RNA sequence: UGCCCGAUAGUAUAAUGGUAGUACGACAGUUUUUGGUACUGUUUGUCGUGGUUCGAGUCCAUGUCGGGCAACCA
């Protein structure tokens, strides 16, 4: 390979990798520490996967470590259910955290930090109502103004803050604020809140506390305590950075640094926990792990693999500009993985009966089918029963086939996959005009692997032997929303939900080998797409979810007309 | 109209003052016992205007457009 060739194939660094390489090269750090800091108030979605891949990926690439730290400073919204799901999802994606930590682990330390700032004259207790505080903050174009509480003595502040902690005041009666600059052009510097009173039960600290730190007074300090070198978050936190640095500076603690990248947006879905929670609570979907949800749990149930999601995160890159990624890129990534790894099977989703008129009544032949043509050895084989009556797809027969239709129609020949070439001789319709049976004659010397017929056919179709068929329920999923960017549309985003996002096929005929289908394993139903067993599937009732369809150039052709 | 961030094909993402490249998509073709896969080819781009320079997507100025910021949320 030429030098140029190698050079062009070398993947360029994203801006965060560049920063890390510079910091390592300059000796600023010997190794890096990152963290993934979810709030346990919802399930992780594909946008979090981007952040997870970034944070863990950086540490993996440059030899550092990544902590999983729950940002659990608001007890009224948080729950252990979410903690558990988040841990499961991160693990499933294939990452191992160095330590499992909680911002709530630092409540004592954070309290001491606050006391330190009070002693330095940099924080005060304010008795104002939320409305008063908002009004006194001014607006982005007008400076805010102070109030009488701002000038309380250090002693009084210390006393009041201790009483806040001791539970002497009701919720909302007082807050602790940083004393910074009410005229700052950065709204976040206009004496931000540090602590508020909430007599609420916390999922970890129980009833030990009735004051809880705000995000801004918890996140940076938690990073600092953990010696996080690169604290990576999304763009909306840019204005918080000045405050992040201010607290670290005034507290004189380890200087973690914050860097921001743009969050992931994807077409035909929504990516905010608030909206996803709404879909769950209003039962628009079957829970957080509904296969139509953009949650990690949803993708897992849908049959997406960790590899495919990691590949996707790698392909979308990292930048600071707003973006809206094509869903087709994610689908490309999952097909790429599944094409290599999914076991091939046959299933007839919309059946019509094909009768091989010259095949002996009652005879059953066991034919051999390779499990995966992409695998080196074909992935092994399985046995498939063939008989006189077969199920084939309704769409594989046409009464009046157009020129480029390489399937069945009277007089047309096709290969039955793994079996014989058949020639269509006729069909039967019912009173409603629907085709009920298709007739064909097989060519005995055309059997797969032993074909001496010399006949060439353009098309190959899949089938399942009627007398040996098993049945299953199949769930076909489509995009959750009808429009590319539901959040950008007028009105409520829920108005744009795709009414056809789930199609249930109660009875689908599948080949016998599928009785041994394994949960979590990917299957390709030939010519139909990739499927996996649903979590509610049982040996009595098999249920398959369609992960993604195959690319279908014929469907495109038909659409064009 | 205060502050902050951003702008490269349809969508993403490179080019670090020196040939605007890659992927997905779309389109066309080759191969094929999956109208899949693989392979080949085609298509479409530096937000505008000035300036610096032998040379600007890149640096400077200015304008335009998009996004964010005034939760006791994170």
PDB file of N, CA and C in Angstrom, chain A residues 343-403:
ATOM      1  N   UNK A 343     -28.245 -15.544  11.387  1.00  0.00           N
ATOM      2  CA  UNK A 343     -28.518 -16.856  10.811  1.00  0.00           C
ATOM      3  C   UNK A 343     -29.716 -16.728   9.863  1.00  0.00           C
ATOM      4  N   UNK A 344     -29.614 -17.350   8.695  1.00  0.00           N
ATOM      5  CA  UNK A 344     -30.690 -17.265   7.702  1.00  0.00           C
ATOM      6  C   UNK A 344     -31.753 -18.322   7.951  1.00  0.00           C
ATOM      7  N   UNK A 345     -32.996 -17.884   7.864  1.00  0.00           N
ATOM      8  CA  UNK A 345     -34.129 -18.792   8.002  1.00  0.00           C
ATOM      9  C   UNK A 345     -35.219 -18.348   7.043  1.00  0.00           C
ATOM     10  N   UNK A 346     -36.213 -19.209   6.834  1.00  0.00           N
ATOM     11  CA  UNK A 346     -37.308 -18.826   5.953  1.00  0.00           C
ATOM     12  C   UNK A 346     -38.597 -18.680   6.746  1.00  0.00           C
ATOM     13  N   UNK A 347     -39.330 -17.633   6.423  1.00  0.00           N
ATOM     14  CA  UNK A 347     -40.617 -17.372   7.063  1.00  0.00           C
ATOM     15  C   UNK A 347     -41.506 -16.722   6.016  1.00  0.00           C
ATOM     16  N   UNK A 348     -42.764 -17.131   5.992  1.00  0.00           N
ATOM     17  CA  UNK A 348     -43.705 -16.549   5.042  1.00  0.00           C
ATOM     18  C   UNK A 348     -44.678 -15.663   5.815  1.00  0.00           C
ATOM     19  N   UNK A 349     -44.568 -14.375   5.593  1.00  0.00           N
ATOM     20  CA  UNK A 349     -45.319 -13.402   6.379  1.00  0.00           C
ATOM     21  C   UNK A 349     -46.767 -13.260   5.923  1.00  0.00           C
ATOM     22  N   UNK A 350     -46.971 -13.293   4.614  1.00  0.00           N
ATOM     23  CA  UNK A 350     -48.321 -13.114   4.068  1.00  0.00           C
ATOM     24  C   UNK A 350     -48.559 -14.266   3.104  1.00  0.00           C
ATOM     25  N   UNK A 351     -49.062 -15.395   3.651  1.00  0.00           N
ATOM     26  CA  UNK A 351     -49.019 -16.648   2.901  1.00  0.00           C
ATOM     27  C   UNK A 351     -50.114 -16.843   1.849  1.00  0.00           C
ATOM     28  N   UNK A 352     -49.729 -17.565   0.797  1.00  0.00           N
ATOM     29  CA  UNK A 352     -50.695 -18.129  -0.136  1.00  0.00           C
ATOM     30  C   UNK A 352     -50.126 -19.513  -0.458  1.00  0.00           C
ATOM     31  N   UNK A 353     -51.011 -20.459  -0.756  1.00  0.00           N
ATOM     32  CA  UNK A 353     -50.551 -21.839  -0.928  1.00  0.00           C
ATOM     33  C   UNK A 353     -50.054 -22.101  -2.352  1.00  0.00           C
ATOM     34  N   UNK A 354     -48.912 -22.762  -2.437  1.00  0.00           N
ATOM     35  CA  UNK A 354     -48.382 -23.190  -3.729  1.00  0.00           C
ATOM     36  C   UNK A 354     -48.432 -24.714  -3.741  1.00  0.00           C
ATOM     37  N   UNK A 355     -49.111 -25.292  -4.754  1.00  0.00           N
ATOM     38  CA  UNK A 355     -49.203 -26.745  -4.864  1.00  0.00           C
ATOM     39  C   UNK A 355     -48.331 -27.201  -6.028  1.00  0.00           C
ATOM     40  N   UNK A 356     -47.381 -28.113  -5.710  1.00  0.00           N
ATOM     41  CA  UNK A 356     -46.510 -28.661  -6.755  1.00  0.00           C
ATOM     42  C   UNK A 356     -47.237 -29.885  -7.304  1.00  0.00           C
ATOM     43  N   UNK A 357     -47.938 -29.719  -8.418  1.00  0.00           N
ATOM     44  CA  UNK A 357     -48.870 -30.746  -8.887  1.00  0.00           C
ATOM     45  C   UNK A 357     -48.202 -32.063  -9.261  1.00  0.00           C
ATOM     46  N   UNK A 358     -46.932 -32.016  -9.691  1.00  0.00           N
ATOM     47  CA  UNK A 358     -46.277 -33.262 -10.087  1.00  0.00           C
ATOM     48  C   UNK A 358     -45.370 -33.823  -8.995  1.00  0.00           C
ATOM     49  N   UNK A 359     -45.537 -33.330  -7.779  1.00  0.00           N
ATOM     50  CA  UNK A 359     -44.731 -33.858  -6.671  1.00  0.00           C
ATOM     51  C   UNK A 359     -45.564 -34.890  -5.928  1.00  0.00           C
ATOM     52  N   UNK A 360     -44.931 -36.018  -5.532  1.00  0.00           N
ATOM     53  CA  UNK A 360     -45.693 -37.112  -4.925  1.00  0.00           C
ATOM     54  C   UNK A 360     -46.413 -36.684  -3.642  1.00  0.00           C
ATOM     55  N   UNK A 361     -47.671 -37.061  -3.573  1.00  0.00           N
ATOM     56  CA  UNK A 361     -48.492 -36.808  -2.387  1.00  0.00           C
ATOM     57  C   UNK A 361     -47.853 -37.466  -1.165  1.00  0.00           C
ATOM     58  N   UNK A 362     -47.783 -36.747  -0.064  1.00  0.00           N
ATOM     59  CA  UNK A 362     -47.302 -37.345   1.178  1.00  0.00           C
ATOM     60  C   UNK A 362     -45.789 -37.415   1.319  1.00  0.00           C
ATOM     61  N   UNK A 363     -45.057 -37.165   0.243  1.00  0.00           N
ATOM     62  CA  UNK A 363     -43.600 -37.254   0.339  1.00  0.00           C
ATOM     63  C   UNK A 363     -43.012 -36.027   1.020  1.00  0.00           C
ATOM     64  N   UNK A 364     -42.022 -36.250   1.896  1.00  0.00           N
ATOM     65  CA  UNK A 364     -41.299 -35.139   2.509  1.00  0.00           C
ATOM     66  C   UNK A 364     -39.810 -35.361   2.300  1.00  0.00           C
ATOM     67  N   UNK A 365     -39.164 -34.367   1.724  1.00  0.00           N
ATOM     68  CA  UNK A 365     -37.717 -34.439   1.518  1.00  0.00           C
ATOM     69  C   UNK A 365     -37.039 -33.492   2.482  1.00  0.00           C
ATOM     70  N   UNK A 366     -35.943 -33.931   3.068  1.00  0.00           N
ATOM     71  CA  UNK A 366     -35.178 -33.015   3.917  1.00  0.00           C
ATOM     72  C   UNK A 366     -34.082 -32.387   3.082  1.00  0.00           C
ATOM     73  N   UNK A 367     -34.176 -31.107   2.890  1.00  0.00           N
ATOM     74  CA  UNK A 367     -33.177 -30.393   2.092  1.00  0.00           C
ATOM     75  C   UNK A 367     -32.197 -29.677   3.014  1.00  0.00           C
ATOM     76  N   UNK A 368     -31.069 -29.320   2.441  1.00  0.00           N
ATOM     77  CA  UNK A 368     -30.014 -28.699   3.241  1.00  0.00           C
ATOM     78  C   UNK A 368     -29.907 -27.215   2.900  1.00  0.00           C
ATOM     79  N   UNK A 369     -29.893 -26.393   3.928  1.00  0.00           N
ATOM     80  CA  UNK A 369     -29.705 -24.961   3.688  1.00  0.00           C
ATOM     81  C   UNK A 369     -28.563 -24.436   4.531  1.00  0.00           C
ATOM     82  N   UNK A 370     -27.688 -23.631   3.940  1.00  0.00           N
ATOM     83  CA  UNK A 370     -26.591 -23.081   4.739  1.00  0.00           C
ATOM     84  C   UNK A 370     -27.137 -21.975   5.636  1.00  0.00           C
ATOM     85  N   UNK A 371     -26.510 -21.827   6.779  1.00  0.00           N
ATOM     86  CA  UNK A 371     -27.009 -20.889   7.768  1.00  0.00           C
ATOM     87  C   UNK A 371     -26.653 -19.432   7.486  1.00  0.00           C
ATOM     88  N   UNK A 372     -25.527 -19.250   6.813  1.00  0.00           N
ATOM     89  CA  UNK A 372     -25.123 -17.874   6.547  1.00  0.00           C
ATOM     90  C   UNK A 372     -24.103 -17.810   5.417  1.00  0.00           C
ATOM     91  N   UNK A 373     -24.517 -17.361   4.260  1.00  0.00           N
ATOM     92  CA  UNK A 373     -23.600 -17.312   3.120  1.00  0.00           C
ATOM     93  C   UNK A 373     -22.431 -16.349   3.337  1.00  0.00           C
ATOM     94  N   UNK A 374     -22.546 -15.445   4.313  1.00  0.00           N
ATOM     95  CA  UNK A 374     -21.472 -14.492   4.562  1.00  0.00           C
ATOM     96  C   UNK A 374     -20.371 -15.106   5.427  1.00  0.00           C
ATOM     97  N   UNK A 375     -20.721 -16.167   6.136  1.00  0.00           N
ATOM     98  CA  UNK A 375     -19.728 -16.809   6.996  1.00  0.00           C
ATOM     99  C   UNK A 375     -18.798 -17.651   6.130  1.00  0.00           C
ATOM    100  N   UNK A 376     -17.586 -17.875   6.622  1.00  0.00           N
ATOM    101  CA  UNK A 376     -16.575 -18.553   5.814  1.00  0.00           C
ATOM    102  C   UNK A 376     -16.992 -19.954   5.400  1.00  0.00           C
ATOM    103  N   UNK A 377     -17.551 -20.703   6.322  1.00  0.00           N
ATOM    104  CA  UNK A 377     -17.965 -22.070   6.003  1.00  0.00           C
ATOM    105  C   UNK A 377     -19.463 -22.144   5.724  1.00  0.00           C
ATOM    106  N   UNK A 378     -20.048 -21.007   5.471  1.00  0.00           N
ATOM    107  CA  UNK A 378     -21.495 -20.981   5.271  1.00  0.00           C
ATOM    108  C   UNK A 378     -22.232 -21.022   6.591  1.00  0.00           C
ATOM    109  N   UNK A 379     -21.501 -20.992   7.676  1.00  0.00           N
ATOM    110  CA  UNK A 379     -22.116 -20.948   8.995  1.00  0.00           C
ATOM    111  C   UNK A 379     -22.788 -22.254   9.384  1.00  0.00           C
ATOM    112  N   UNK A 380     -22.408 -23.345   8.727  1.00  0.00           N
ATOM    113  CA  UNK A 380     -23.063 -24.618   9.022  1.00  0.00           C
ATOM    114  C   UNK A 380     -24.380 -24.721   8.253  1.00  0.00           C
ATOM    115  N   UNK A 381     -25.105 -25.790   8.477  1.00  0.00           N
ATOM    116  CA  UNK A 381     -26.341 -25.998   7.730  1.00  0.00           C
ATOM    117  C   UNK A 381     -27.456 -26.428   8.657  1.00  0.00           C
ATOM    118  N   UNK A 382     -28.636 -26.389   8.129  1.00  0.00           N
ATOM    119  CA  UNK A 382     -29.776 -26.976   8.834  1.00  0.00           C
ATOM    120  C   UNK A 382     -30.621 -27.687   7.794  1.00  0.00           C
ATOM    121  N   UNK A 383     -31.509 -28.541   8.288  1.00  0.00           N
ATOM    122  CA  UNK A 383     -32.351 -29.331   7.417  1.00  0.00           C
ATOM    123  C   UNK A 383     -33.707 -28.648   7.275  1.00  0.00           C
ATOM    124  N   UNK A 384     -34.232 -28.653   6.039  1.00  0.00           N
ATOM    125  CA  UNK A 384     -35.511 -27.982   5.788  1.00  0.00           C
ATOM    126  C   UNK A 384     -36.443 -28.938   5.049  1.00  0.00           C
ATOM    127  N   UNK A 385     -37.597 -29.246   5.623  1.00  0.00           N
ATOM    128  CA  UNK A 385     -38.516 -30.174   4.950  1.00  0.00           C
ATOM    129  C   UNK A 385     -39.215 -29.526   3.758  1.00  0.00           C
ATOM    130  N   UNK A 386     -39.322 -30.334   2.680  1.00  0.00           N
ATOM    131  CA  UNK A 386     -39.969 -29.880   1.448  1.00  0.00           C
ATOM    132  C   UNK A 386     -41.078 -30.863   1.112  1.00  0.00           C
ATOM    133  N   UNK A 387     -42.227 -30.350   0.682  1.00  0.00           N
ATOM    134  CA  UNK A 387     -43.328 -31.265   0.351  1.00  0.00           C
ATOM    135  C   UNK A 387     -44.177 -30.684  -0.773  1.00  0.00           C
ATOM    136  N   UNK A 388     -45.251 -31.364  -1.080  1.00  0.00           N
ATOM    137  CA  UNK A 388     -46.101 -31.006  -2.225  1.00  0.00           C
ATOM    138  C   UNK A 388     -46.767 -29.639  -2.056  1.00  0.00           C
ATOM    139  N   UNK A 389     -47.146 -29.321  -0.811  1.00  0.00           N
ATOM    140  CA  UNK A 389     -47.814 -28.041  -0.566  1.00  0.00           C
ATOM    141  C   UNK A 389     -46.921 -27.101   0.241  1.00  0.00           C
ATOM    142  N   UNK A 390     -46.744 -25.919  -0.291  1.00  0.00           N
ATOM    143  CA  UNK A 390     -45.855 -24.942   0.345  1.00  0.00           C
ATOM    144  C   UNK A 390     -46.582 -23.629   0.555  1.00  0.00           C
ATOM    145  N   UNK A 391     -46.145 -22.895   1.579  1.00  0.00           N
ATOM    146  CA  UNK A 391     -46.579 -21.508   1.721  1.00  0.00           C
ATOM    147  C   UNK A 391     -45.564 -20.618   1.015  1.00  0.00           C
ATOM    148  N   UNK A 392     -46.052 -19.687   0.225  1.00  0.00           N
ATOM    149  CA  UNK A 392     -45.161 -18.682  -0.355  1.00  0.00           C
ATOM    150  C   UNK A 392     -45.785 -17.307  -0.099  1.00  0.00           C
ATOM    151  N   UNK A 393     -45.018 -16.267  -0.313  1.00  0.00           N
ATOM    152  CA  UNK A 393     -45.554 -14.920  -0.100  1.00  0.00           C
ATOM    153  C   UNK A 393     -46.576 -14.586  -1.189  1.00  0.00           C
ATOM    154  N   UNK A 394     -47.664 -14.011  -0.739  1.00  0.00           N
ATOM    155  CA  UNK A 394     -48.711 -13.564  -1.666  1.00  0.00           C
ATOM    156  C   UNK A 394     -48.141 -12.633  -2.745  1.00  0.00           C
ATOM    157  N   UNK A 395     -47.190 -11.813  -2.333  1.00  0.00           N
ATOM    158  CA  UNK A 395     -46.639 -10.839  -3.289  1.00  0.00           C
ATOM    159  C   UNK A 395     -45.675 -11.468  -4.287  1.00  0.00           C
ATOM    160  N   UNK A 396     -45.382 -12.777  -4.113  1.00  0.00           N
ATOM    161  CA  UNK A 396     -44.487 -13.430  -5.055  1.00  0.00           C
ATOM    162  C   UNK A 396     -45.231 -14.062  -6.227  1.00  0.00           C
ATOM    163  N   UNK A 397     -46.542 -13.847  -6.265  1.00  0.00           N
ATOM    164  CA  UNK A 397     -47.332 -14.308  -7.426  1.00  0.00           C
ATOM    165  C   UNK A 397     -48.128 -13.130  -7.979  1.00  0.00           C
ATOM    166  N   UNK A 398     -48.160 -13.021  -9.292  1.00  0.00           N
ATOM    167  CA  UNK A 398     -49.016 -12.011  -9.912  1.00  0.00           C
ATOM    168  C   UNK A 398     -49.797 -12.630 -11.062  1.00  0.00           C
ATOM    169  N   UNK A 399     -51.062 -12.254 -11.083  1.00  0.00           N
ATOM    170  CA  UNK A 399     -51.920 -12.753 -12.153  1.00  0.00           C
ATOM    171  C   UNK A 399     -51.445 -12.225 -13.496  1.00  0.00           C
ATOM    172  N   UNK A 400     -51.114 -10.963 -13.500  1.00  0.00           N
ATOM    173  CA  UNK A 400     -50.616 -10.352 -14.740  1.00  0.00           C
ATOM    174  C   UNK A 400     -49.285  -9.679 -14.470  1.00  0.00           C
ATOM    175  N   UNK A 401     -48.235 -10.490 -14.453  1.00  0.00           N
ATOM    176  CA  UNK A 401     -46.917  -9.952 -14.078  1.00  0.00           C
ATOM    177  C   UNK A 401     -46.351  -8.995 -15.134  1.00  0.00           C
ATOM    178  N   UNK A 402     -45.757  -7.895 -14.671  1.00  0.00           N
ATOM    179  CA  UNK A 402     -45.077  -6.992 -15.600  1.00  0.00           C
ATOM    180  C   UNK A 402     -43.758  -7.611 -16.065  1.00  0.00           C
ATOM    181  N   UNK A 403     -43.141  -6.987 -17.036  1.00  0.00           N
ATOM    182  CA  UNK A 403     -41.942  -7.559 -17.666  1.00  0.00           C
ATOM    183  C   UNK A 403     -40.825  -7.932 -16.698  1.00  0.00           C
TER     184      UNK A 403
END
